[in-house]
Short mmCIF file of C-alpha atoms and ligand atoms in Angstrom, two decimals:
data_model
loop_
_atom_site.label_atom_id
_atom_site.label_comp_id
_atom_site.label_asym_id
_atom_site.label_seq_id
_atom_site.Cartn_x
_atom_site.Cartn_y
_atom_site.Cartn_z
CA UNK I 1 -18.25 -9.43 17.56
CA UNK I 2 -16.04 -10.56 14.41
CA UNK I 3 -13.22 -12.66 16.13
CA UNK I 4 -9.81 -10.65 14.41
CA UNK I 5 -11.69 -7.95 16.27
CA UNK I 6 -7.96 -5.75 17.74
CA UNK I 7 -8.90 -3.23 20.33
CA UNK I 8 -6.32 -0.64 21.11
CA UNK I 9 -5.62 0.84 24.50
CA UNK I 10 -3.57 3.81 24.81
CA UNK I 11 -1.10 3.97 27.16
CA UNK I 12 0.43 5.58 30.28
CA UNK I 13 3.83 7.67 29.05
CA UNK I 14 7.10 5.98 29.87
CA UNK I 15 9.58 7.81 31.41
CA UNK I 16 12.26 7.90 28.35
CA UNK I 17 11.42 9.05 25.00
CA UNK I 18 14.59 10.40 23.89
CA UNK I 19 16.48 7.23 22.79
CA UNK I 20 13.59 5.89 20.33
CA UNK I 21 13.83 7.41 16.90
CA UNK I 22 10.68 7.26 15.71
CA UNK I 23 9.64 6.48 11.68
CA UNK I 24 7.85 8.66 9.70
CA UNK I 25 7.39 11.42 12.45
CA UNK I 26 8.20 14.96 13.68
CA UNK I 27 9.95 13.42 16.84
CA UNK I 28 10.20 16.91 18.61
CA UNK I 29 5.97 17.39 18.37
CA UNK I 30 5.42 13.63 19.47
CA UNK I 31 7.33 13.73 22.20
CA UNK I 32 5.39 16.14 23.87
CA UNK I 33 2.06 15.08 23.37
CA UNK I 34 2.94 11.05 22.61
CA UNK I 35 -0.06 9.42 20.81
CA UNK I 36 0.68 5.59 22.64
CA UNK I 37 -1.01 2.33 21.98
CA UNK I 38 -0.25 0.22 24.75
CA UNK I 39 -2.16 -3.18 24.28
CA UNK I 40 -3.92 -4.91 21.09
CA UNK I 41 -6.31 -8.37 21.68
CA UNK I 42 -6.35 -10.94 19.08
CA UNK I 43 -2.50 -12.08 18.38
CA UNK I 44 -0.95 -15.83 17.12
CA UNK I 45 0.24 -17.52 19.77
CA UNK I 46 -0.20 -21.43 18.75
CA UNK I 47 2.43 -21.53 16.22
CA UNK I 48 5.32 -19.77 18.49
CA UNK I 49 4.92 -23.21 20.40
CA UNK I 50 5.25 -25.64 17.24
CA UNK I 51 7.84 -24.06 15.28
CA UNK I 52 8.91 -20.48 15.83
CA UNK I 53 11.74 -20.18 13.13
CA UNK I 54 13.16 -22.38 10.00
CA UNK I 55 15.72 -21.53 8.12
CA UNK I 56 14.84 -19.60 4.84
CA UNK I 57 17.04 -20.69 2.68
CA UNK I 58 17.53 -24.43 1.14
CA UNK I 59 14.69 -25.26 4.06
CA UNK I 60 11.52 -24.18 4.05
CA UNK I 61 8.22 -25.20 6.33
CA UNK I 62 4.80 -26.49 5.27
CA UNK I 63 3.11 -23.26 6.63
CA UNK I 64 5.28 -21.47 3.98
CA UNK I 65 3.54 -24.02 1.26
CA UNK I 66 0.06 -23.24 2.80
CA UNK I 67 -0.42 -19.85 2.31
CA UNK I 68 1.66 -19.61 -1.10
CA UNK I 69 -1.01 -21.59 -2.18
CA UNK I 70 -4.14 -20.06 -0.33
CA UNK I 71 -2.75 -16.63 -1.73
CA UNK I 72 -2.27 -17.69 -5.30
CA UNK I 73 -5.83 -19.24 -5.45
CA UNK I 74 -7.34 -15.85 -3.95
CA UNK I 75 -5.44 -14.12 -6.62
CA UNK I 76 -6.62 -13.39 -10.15
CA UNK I 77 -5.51 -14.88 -13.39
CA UNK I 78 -2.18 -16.24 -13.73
CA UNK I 79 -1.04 -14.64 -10.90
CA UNK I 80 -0.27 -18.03 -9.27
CA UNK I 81 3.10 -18.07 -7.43
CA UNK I 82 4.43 -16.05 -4.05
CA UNK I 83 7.70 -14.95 -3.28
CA UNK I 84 7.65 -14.16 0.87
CA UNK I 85 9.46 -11.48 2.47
CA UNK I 86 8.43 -8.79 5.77
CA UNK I 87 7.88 -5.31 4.81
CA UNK I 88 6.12 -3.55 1.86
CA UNK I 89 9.40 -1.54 1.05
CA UNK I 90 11.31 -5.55 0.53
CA UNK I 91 8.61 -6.78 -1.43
CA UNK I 92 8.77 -3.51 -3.45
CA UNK I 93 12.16 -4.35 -3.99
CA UNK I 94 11.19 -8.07 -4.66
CA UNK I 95 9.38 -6.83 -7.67
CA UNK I 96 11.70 -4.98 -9.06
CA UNK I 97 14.65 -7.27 -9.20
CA UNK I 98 12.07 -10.03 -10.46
CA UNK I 99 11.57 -7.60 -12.89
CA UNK I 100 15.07 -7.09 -14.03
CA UNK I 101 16.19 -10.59 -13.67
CA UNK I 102 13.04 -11.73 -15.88
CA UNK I 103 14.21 -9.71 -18.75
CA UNK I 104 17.88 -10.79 -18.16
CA UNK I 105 16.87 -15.12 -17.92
CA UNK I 106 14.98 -14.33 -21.39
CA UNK I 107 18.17 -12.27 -23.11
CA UNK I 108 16.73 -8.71 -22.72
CA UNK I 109 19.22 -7.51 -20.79
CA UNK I 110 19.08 -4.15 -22.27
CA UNK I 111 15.69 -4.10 -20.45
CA UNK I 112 16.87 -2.27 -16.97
CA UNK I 113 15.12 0.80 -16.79
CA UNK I 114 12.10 0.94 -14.20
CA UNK I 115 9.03 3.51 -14.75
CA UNK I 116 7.47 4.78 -11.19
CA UNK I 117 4.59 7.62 -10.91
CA UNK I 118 5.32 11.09 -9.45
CA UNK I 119 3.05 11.27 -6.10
CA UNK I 120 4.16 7.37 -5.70
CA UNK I 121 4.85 5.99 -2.70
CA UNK I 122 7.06 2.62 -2.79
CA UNK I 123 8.26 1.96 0.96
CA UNK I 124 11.33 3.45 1.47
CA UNK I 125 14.27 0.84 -0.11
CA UNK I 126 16.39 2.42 -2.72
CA UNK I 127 14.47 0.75 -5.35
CA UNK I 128 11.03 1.74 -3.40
CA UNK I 129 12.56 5.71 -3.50
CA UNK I 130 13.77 5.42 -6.42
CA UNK I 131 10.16 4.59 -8.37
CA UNK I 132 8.40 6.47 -5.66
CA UNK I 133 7.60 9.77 -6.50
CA UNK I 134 7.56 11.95 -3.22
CA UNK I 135 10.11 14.43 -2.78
CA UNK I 136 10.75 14.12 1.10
CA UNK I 137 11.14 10.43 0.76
CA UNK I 138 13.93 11.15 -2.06
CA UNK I 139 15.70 14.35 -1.77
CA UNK I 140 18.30 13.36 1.14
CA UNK I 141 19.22 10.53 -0.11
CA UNK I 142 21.60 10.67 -2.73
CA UNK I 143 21.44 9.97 -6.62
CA UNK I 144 19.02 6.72 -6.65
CA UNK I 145 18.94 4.22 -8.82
CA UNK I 146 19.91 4.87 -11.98
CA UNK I 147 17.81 4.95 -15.42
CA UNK I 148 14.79 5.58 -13.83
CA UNK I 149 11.53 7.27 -14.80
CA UNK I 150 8.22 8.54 -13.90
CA UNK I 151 4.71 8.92 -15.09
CA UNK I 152 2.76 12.28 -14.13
CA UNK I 153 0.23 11.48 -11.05
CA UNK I 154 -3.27 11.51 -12.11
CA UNK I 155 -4.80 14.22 -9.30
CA UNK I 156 -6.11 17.54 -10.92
CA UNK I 157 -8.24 19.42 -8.42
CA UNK I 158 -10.49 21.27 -10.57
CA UNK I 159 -11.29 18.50 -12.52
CA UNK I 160 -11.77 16.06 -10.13
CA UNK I 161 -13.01 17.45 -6.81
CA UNK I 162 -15.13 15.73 -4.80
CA UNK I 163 -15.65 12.50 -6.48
CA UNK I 164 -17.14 9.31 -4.78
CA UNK I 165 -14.35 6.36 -6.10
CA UNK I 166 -12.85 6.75 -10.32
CA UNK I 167 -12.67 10.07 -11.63
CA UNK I 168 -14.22 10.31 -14.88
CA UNK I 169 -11.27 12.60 -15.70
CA UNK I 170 -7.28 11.23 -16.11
CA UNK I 171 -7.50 8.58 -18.19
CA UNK I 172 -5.53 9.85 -20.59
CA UNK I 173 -2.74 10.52 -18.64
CA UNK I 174 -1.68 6.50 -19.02
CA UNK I 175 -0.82 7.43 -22.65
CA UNK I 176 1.99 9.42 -20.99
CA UNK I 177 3.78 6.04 -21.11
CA UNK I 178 3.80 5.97 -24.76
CA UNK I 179 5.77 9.29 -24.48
CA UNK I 180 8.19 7.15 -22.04
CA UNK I 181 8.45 4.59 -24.49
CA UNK I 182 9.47 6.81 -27.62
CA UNK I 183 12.31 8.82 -25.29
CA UNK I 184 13.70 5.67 -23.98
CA UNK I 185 12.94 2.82 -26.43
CA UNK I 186 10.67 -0.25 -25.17
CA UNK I 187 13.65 -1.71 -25.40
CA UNK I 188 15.54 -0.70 -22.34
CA UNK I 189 12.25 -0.66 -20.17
CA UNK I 190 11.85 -3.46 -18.12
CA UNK I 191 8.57 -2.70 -15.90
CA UNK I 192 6.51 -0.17 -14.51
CA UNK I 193 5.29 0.19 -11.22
CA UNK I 194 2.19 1.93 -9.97
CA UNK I 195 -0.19 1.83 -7.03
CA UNK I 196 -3.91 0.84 -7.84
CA UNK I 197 -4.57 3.58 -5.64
CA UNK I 198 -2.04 6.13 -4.94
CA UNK I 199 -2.56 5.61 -0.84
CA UNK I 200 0.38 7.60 1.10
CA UNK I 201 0.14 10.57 -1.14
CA UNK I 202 -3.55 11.48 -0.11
CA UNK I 203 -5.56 8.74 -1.69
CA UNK I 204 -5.69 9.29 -5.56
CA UNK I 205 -8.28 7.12 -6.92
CA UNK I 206 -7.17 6.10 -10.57
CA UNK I 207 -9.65 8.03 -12.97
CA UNK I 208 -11.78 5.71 -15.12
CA UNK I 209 -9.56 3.98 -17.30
CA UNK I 210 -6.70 4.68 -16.62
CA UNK I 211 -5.17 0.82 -15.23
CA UNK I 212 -6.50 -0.59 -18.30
CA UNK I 213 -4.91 2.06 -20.77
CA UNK I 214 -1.27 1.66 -18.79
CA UNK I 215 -2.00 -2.16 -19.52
CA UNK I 216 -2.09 -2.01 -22.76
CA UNK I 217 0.22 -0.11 -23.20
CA UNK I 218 2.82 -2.51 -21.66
CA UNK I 219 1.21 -5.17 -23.67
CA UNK I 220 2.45 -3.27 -27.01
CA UNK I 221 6.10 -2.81 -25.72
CA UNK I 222 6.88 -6.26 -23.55
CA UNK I 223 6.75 -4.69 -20.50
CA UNK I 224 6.06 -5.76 -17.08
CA UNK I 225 3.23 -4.20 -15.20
CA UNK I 226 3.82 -4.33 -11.16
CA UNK I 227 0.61 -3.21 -9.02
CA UNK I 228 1.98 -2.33 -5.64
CA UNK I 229 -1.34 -3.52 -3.66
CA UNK I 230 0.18 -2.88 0.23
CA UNK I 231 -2.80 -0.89 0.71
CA UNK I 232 -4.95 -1.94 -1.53
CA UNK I 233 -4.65 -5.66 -1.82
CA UNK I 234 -7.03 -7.57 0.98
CA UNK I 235 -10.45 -5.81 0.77
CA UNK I 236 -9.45 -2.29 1.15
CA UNK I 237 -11.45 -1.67 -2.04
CA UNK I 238 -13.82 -4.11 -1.72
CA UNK I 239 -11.65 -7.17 -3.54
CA UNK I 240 -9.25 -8.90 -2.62
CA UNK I 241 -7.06 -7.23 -4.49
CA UNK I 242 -7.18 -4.20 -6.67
CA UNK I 243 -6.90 -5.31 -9.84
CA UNK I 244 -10.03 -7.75 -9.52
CA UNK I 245 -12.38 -4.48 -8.96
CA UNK I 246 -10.52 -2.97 -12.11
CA UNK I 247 -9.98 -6.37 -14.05
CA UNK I 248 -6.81 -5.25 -15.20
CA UNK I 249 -3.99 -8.04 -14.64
CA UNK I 250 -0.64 -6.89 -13.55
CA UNK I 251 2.21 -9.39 -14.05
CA UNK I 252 3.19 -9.60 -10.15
CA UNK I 253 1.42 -7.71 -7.10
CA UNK I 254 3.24 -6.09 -4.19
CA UNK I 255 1.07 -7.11 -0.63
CA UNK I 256 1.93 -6.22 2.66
CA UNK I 257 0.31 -5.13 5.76
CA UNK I 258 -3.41 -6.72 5.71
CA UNK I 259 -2.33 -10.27 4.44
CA UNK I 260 -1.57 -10.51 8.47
CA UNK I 261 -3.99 -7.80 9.44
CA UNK I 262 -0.88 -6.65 10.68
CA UNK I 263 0.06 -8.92 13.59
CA UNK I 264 3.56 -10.26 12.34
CA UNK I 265 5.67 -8.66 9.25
CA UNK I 266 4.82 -10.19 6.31
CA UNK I 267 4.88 -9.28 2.71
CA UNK I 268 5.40 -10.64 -0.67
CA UNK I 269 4.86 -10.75 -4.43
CA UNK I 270 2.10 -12.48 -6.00
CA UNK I 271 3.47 -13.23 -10.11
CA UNK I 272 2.17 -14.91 -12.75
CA UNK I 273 3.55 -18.82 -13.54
CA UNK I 274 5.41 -17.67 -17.04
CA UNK I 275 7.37 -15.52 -14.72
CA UNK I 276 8.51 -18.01 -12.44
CA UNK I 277 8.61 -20.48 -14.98
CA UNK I 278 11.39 -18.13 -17.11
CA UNK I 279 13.61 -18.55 -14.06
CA UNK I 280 13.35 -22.89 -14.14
CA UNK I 281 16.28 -23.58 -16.49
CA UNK I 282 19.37 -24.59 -16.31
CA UNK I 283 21.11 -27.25 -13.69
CA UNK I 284 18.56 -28.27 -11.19
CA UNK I 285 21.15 -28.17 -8.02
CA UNK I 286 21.70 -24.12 -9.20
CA UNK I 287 19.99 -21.52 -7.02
CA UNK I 288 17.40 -19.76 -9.88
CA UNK I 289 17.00 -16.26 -8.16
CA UNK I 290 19.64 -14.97 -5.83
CA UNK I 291 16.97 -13.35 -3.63
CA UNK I 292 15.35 -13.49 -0.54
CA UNK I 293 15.96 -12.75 3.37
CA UNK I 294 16.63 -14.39 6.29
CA UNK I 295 12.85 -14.18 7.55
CA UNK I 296 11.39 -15.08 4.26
CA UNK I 297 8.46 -16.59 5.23
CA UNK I 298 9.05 -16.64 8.45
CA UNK I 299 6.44 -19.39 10.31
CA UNK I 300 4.66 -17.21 12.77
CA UNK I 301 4.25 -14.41 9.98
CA UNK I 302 2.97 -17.59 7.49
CA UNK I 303 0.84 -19.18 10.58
CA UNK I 304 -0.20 -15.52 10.99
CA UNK I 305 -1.26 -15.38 6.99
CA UNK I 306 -3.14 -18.02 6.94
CA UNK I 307 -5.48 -17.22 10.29
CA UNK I 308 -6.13 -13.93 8.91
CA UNK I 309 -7.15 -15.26 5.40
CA UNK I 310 -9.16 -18.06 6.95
CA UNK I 311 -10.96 -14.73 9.13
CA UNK I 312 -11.85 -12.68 5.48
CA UNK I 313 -13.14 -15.62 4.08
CA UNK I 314 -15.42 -16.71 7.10
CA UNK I 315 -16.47 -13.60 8.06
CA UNK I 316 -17.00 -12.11 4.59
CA UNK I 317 -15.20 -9.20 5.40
CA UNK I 318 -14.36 -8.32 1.88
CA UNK I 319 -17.71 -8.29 0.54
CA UNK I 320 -18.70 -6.40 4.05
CA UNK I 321 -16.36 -3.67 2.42
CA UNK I 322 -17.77 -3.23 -1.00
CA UNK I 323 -21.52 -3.08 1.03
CA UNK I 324 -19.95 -0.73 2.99
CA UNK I 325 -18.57 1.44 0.30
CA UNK I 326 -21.19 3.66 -0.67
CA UNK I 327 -21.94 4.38 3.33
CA UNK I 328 -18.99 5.44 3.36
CA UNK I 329 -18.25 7.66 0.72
CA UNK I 330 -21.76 9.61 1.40
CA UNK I 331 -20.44 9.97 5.09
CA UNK I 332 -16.71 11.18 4.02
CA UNK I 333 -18.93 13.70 1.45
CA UNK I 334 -21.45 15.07 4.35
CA UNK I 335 -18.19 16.53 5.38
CA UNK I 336 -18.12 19.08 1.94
CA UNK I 337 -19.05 22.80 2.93
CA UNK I 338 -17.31 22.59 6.12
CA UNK I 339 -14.96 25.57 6.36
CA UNK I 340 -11.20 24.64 4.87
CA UNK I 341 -12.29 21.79 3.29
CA UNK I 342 -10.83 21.75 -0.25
CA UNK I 343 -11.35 18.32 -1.26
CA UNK I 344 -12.67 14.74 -0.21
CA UNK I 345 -12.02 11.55 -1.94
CA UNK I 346 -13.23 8.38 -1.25
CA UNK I 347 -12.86 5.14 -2.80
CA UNK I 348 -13.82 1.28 -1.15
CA UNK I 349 -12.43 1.91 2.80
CA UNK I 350 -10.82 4.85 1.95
CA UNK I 351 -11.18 8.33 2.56
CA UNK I 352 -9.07 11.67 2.28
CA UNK I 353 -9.70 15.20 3.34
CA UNK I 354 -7.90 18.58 1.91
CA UNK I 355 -7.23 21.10 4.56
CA UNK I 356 -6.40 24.45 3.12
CA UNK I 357 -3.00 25.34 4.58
CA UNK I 358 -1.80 27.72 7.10
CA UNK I 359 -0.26 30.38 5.47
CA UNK I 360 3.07 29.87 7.09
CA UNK I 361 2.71 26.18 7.92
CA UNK I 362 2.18 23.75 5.66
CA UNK I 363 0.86 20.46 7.43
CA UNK I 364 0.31 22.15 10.57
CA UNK I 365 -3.21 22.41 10.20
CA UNK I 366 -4.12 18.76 9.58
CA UNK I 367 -1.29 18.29 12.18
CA UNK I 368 -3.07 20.01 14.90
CA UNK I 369 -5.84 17.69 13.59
CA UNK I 370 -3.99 14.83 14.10
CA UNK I 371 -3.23 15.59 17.91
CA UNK I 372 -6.84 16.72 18.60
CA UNK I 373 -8.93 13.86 17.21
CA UNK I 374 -6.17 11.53 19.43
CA UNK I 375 -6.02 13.13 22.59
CA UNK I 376 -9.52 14.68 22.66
CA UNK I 377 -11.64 12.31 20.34
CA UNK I 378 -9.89 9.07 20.61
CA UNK I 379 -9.66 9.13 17.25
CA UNK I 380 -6.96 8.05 15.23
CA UNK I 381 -5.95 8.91 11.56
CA UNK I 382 -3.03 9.97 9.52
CA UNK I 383 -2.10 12.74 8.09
CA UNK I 384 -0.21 13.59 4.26
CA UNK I 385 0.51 16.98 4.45
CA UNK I 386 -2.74 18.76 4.62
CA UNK I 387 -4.74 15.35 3.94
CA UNK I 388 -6.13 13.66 6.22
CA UNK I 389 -6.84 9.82 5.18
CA UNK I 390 -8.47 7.45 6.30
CA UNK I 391 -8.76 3.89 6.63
CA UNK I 392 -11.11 2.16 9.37
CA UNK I 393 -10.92 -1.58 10.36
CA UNK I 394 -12.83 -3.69 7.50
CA UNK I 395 -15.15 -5.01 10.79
CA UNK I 396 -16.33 -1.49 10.85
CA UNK I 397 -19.92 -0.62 11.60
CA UNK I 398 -22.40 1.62 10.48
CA UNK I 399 -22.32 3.18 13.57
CA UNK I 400 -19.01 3.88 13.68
CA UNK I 401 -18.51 5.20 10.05
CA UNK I 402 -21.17 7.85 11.65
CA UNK I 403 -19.23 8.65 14.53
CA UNK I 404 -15.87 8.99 12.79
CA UNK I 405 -17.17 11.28 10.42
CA UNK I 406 -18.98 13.35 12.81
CA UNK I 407 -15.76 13.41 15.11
CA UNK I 408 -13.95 14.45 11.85
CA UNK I 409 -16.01 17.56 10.98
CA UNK I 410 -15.54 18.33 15.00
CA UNK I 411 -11.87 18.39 14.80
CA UNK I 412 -11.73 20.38 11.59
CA UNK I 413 -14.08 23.09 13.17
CA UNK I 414 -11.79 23.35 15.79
CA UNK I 415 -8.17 23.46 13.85
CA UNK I 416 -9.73 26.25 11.56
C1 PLP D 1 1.88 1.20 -1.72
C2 PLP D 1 2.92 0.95 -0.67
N1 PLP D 1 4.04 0.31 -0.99
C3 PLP D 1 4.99 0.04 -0.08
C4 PLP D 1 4.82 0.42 1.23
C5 PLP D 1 5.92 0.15 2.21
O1 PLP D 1 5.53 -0.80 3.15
P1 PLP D 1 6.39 -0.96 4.48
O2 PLP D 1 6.15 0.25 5.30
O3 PLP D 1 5.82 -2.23 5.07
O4 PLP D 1 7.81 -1.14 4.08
C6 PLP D 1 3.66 1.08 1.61
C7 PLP D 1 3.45 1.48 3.00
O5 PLP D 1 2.51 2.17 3.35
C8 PLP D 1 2.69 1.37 0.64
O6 PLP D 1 1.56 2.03 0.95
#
């Protein structure tokens, strides 16, 4: 058994839920029928005992060194230089400030508007919901940031049902950039940001040409290109990151959750040396970005890094993902004809299901199969709406991609 192997446990109920607010869902539901993980095997416990904090700032640690460096040689291109920080929404944020400041170092200031994706989901910063293009994330919370814009998301049902990975239909819709850029003038855009793989929304695959068309588009106008890889960087799709199964080059990369498999907060962005070059002038003693937070880099998160990259690389685990791929996606597909099934999408180690709604309850139904697979499957997935995604362990067997796909079809029987 691969050695990162985490096994959870659920748990026994404690006996007060009321005073934890929990993220990202309908407290009320969860609360009667909580959905608890109580233990996980497999954690970093070696580097608590040599150093368990440094200061940030003006200090740093080697560990910090280490996996800048391990990172930047896993990445592609020029994309050779890490700034560290904890959660996908801060190195979201990261990215766009980079962004800004670039332009600004190089005497573009008029460069400050930022160009997101409708269906886009950023983490949940002001920048992140700003760029992001979900209305539930956005609509309590106020104006935003100012002078942003979005492309149209690249999902069209009839067209694309279905598919196993790229859509041969939606490349186009990168062109609708070029339509940015004559509203706006290249001139006041400083970047645009896009997932690979629109993840949170459902899974959106980008249709077949599509990165390469947005690239060259900001080629023509000076523009940044962010890829926000949270999801997809770390093998999800069968790379390490993204844009090495598309080999399309972004100027800096968003990462997040897999670069510690998810055992300490950790994030960052991965950018290209004329970047971080742009930022070396002036007086040596002068801080060059006025960025960063108090757990940058953080040594249990970095000690934490570099295990889990030492883990893909030993155990292959992200070329076990790209053989794994087409196993997949004919596993996610057996699921088509199965009553209230609208739509499956796969791509690498992902997967997404469209439930038809409930007339009166949008999200209930893939709610209901939510709870289900849990309590009576012990299965666990999340839920978009009516979606269901998916997104196993990159360890995953054969085996189990049968079981979880026969447990699925189960569970939507039963919530029709
Ligand atoms: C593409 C993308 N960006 C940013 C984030 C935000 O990450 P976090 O929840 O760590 O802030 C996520 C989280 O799922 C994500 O999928």
């Amino acid at each position: 058994m691969p050695q990162a192997r985490t096994e959870a446990v659920a748990s026994a109920v404690p006996n007060d839920l009321e005073s934890f607010w929990i993220p990202f869902t309908p407290n009320r539901a969860f609360k009667k029928a909580p959905r608890l993980i109580a233990r996980a095997k497999g954690t970093i416990s070696r580097q608590a005992a040599e150093l368990d904090y440094a200061p940030a700032f003006q200090f740093s640690h080697p560990k910090a060194f280490e996996l800048a460096s391990r990172l930047a040689a896993l990445a592609p291109g020029e994309l050779d230089h890490a700034f560290f920080c904890n959660s996908g929404s801060e190195a979201v944020d990261t990215a766009l400030k980079i962004a800004l400041a670039y332009h600004n170092v190089r005497g573009q200031a008029s460069r400050v508007r930022l160009i997101g994706r409708e269906r886009g989901y950023h983490g949940v910063g002001f920048g992140g919901i700003s760029v992001g293009g979900i209305a539930p994330n956005r609509k309590y919370f106020g104006a935003l940031l100012a002078g942003v814009d979005h492309l149209p998301h690249t999902y069209n049902r009839e067209k694309q049902a279905f598919t196993k990975g790229e859509p041969e239909w939606g490349g186009h819709l990168a062109d609708e950039l070029d339509r940015l850029v004559a509203l706006h003038d290249a001139s006041t855009i400083a970047a645009v940001i896009v997932e690979p793989m629109a993840g949170s929304t459902g899974v959106l695959p980008p249709p077949k040409g599509y990165l390469e068309r947005l690239r060259a588009i900001c080629n023509k106008h000076g523009i940044l290109l962010i890829f926000d890889e949270v999801i997809t960087a770390f093998g999800r799709l069968g790379t390490a990151f993204a844009a090495e199964r598309y080999g399309v080059m972004p100027d800096m990369i968003t990462f997040a959750k897999g670069v510690t498999s998810g055992t300490v907060p950790m994030a960052g962005v991965i950018l290209r040396k004329g970047i971080y070059d742009a930022f070396m002038r002036g007086p040596e003693h002068v801080i060059e970005l006025f960025h960063g937070y108090t757990y940058s880099a953080h040594p249990l998160a970095c000690a934490a890094g570099i295990a889990t990259l030492d883990v893909y690389r030993d155990e292959k685990l992200f070329e076990r993902a790209a053989a794994l791929e087409g196993k997949w996606a004919d596993a996610a597909m057996s699921l088509k004809g199965t009553p209230g099934v609208l739509d499956i999408r796969t791509l690498g180690l992902v997967a997404a299901i469209d439930l038809s709604s409930r007339p009166d309850a949008y999200g209930k139904r893939a709610y209901d199969s939510m709870e289900k697979a849990f309590h009576e499957h012990g299965l666990m997935f999340r839920i978009t709406g009516d979606t269901i995604a998916l997104s196993p362990p990159l360890i995953i067997s054969e085996d189990e991609i049968g079981e979880i796909f026969d447990k699925v079809g189960k569970v939507i029987r039963q919530v029709n």
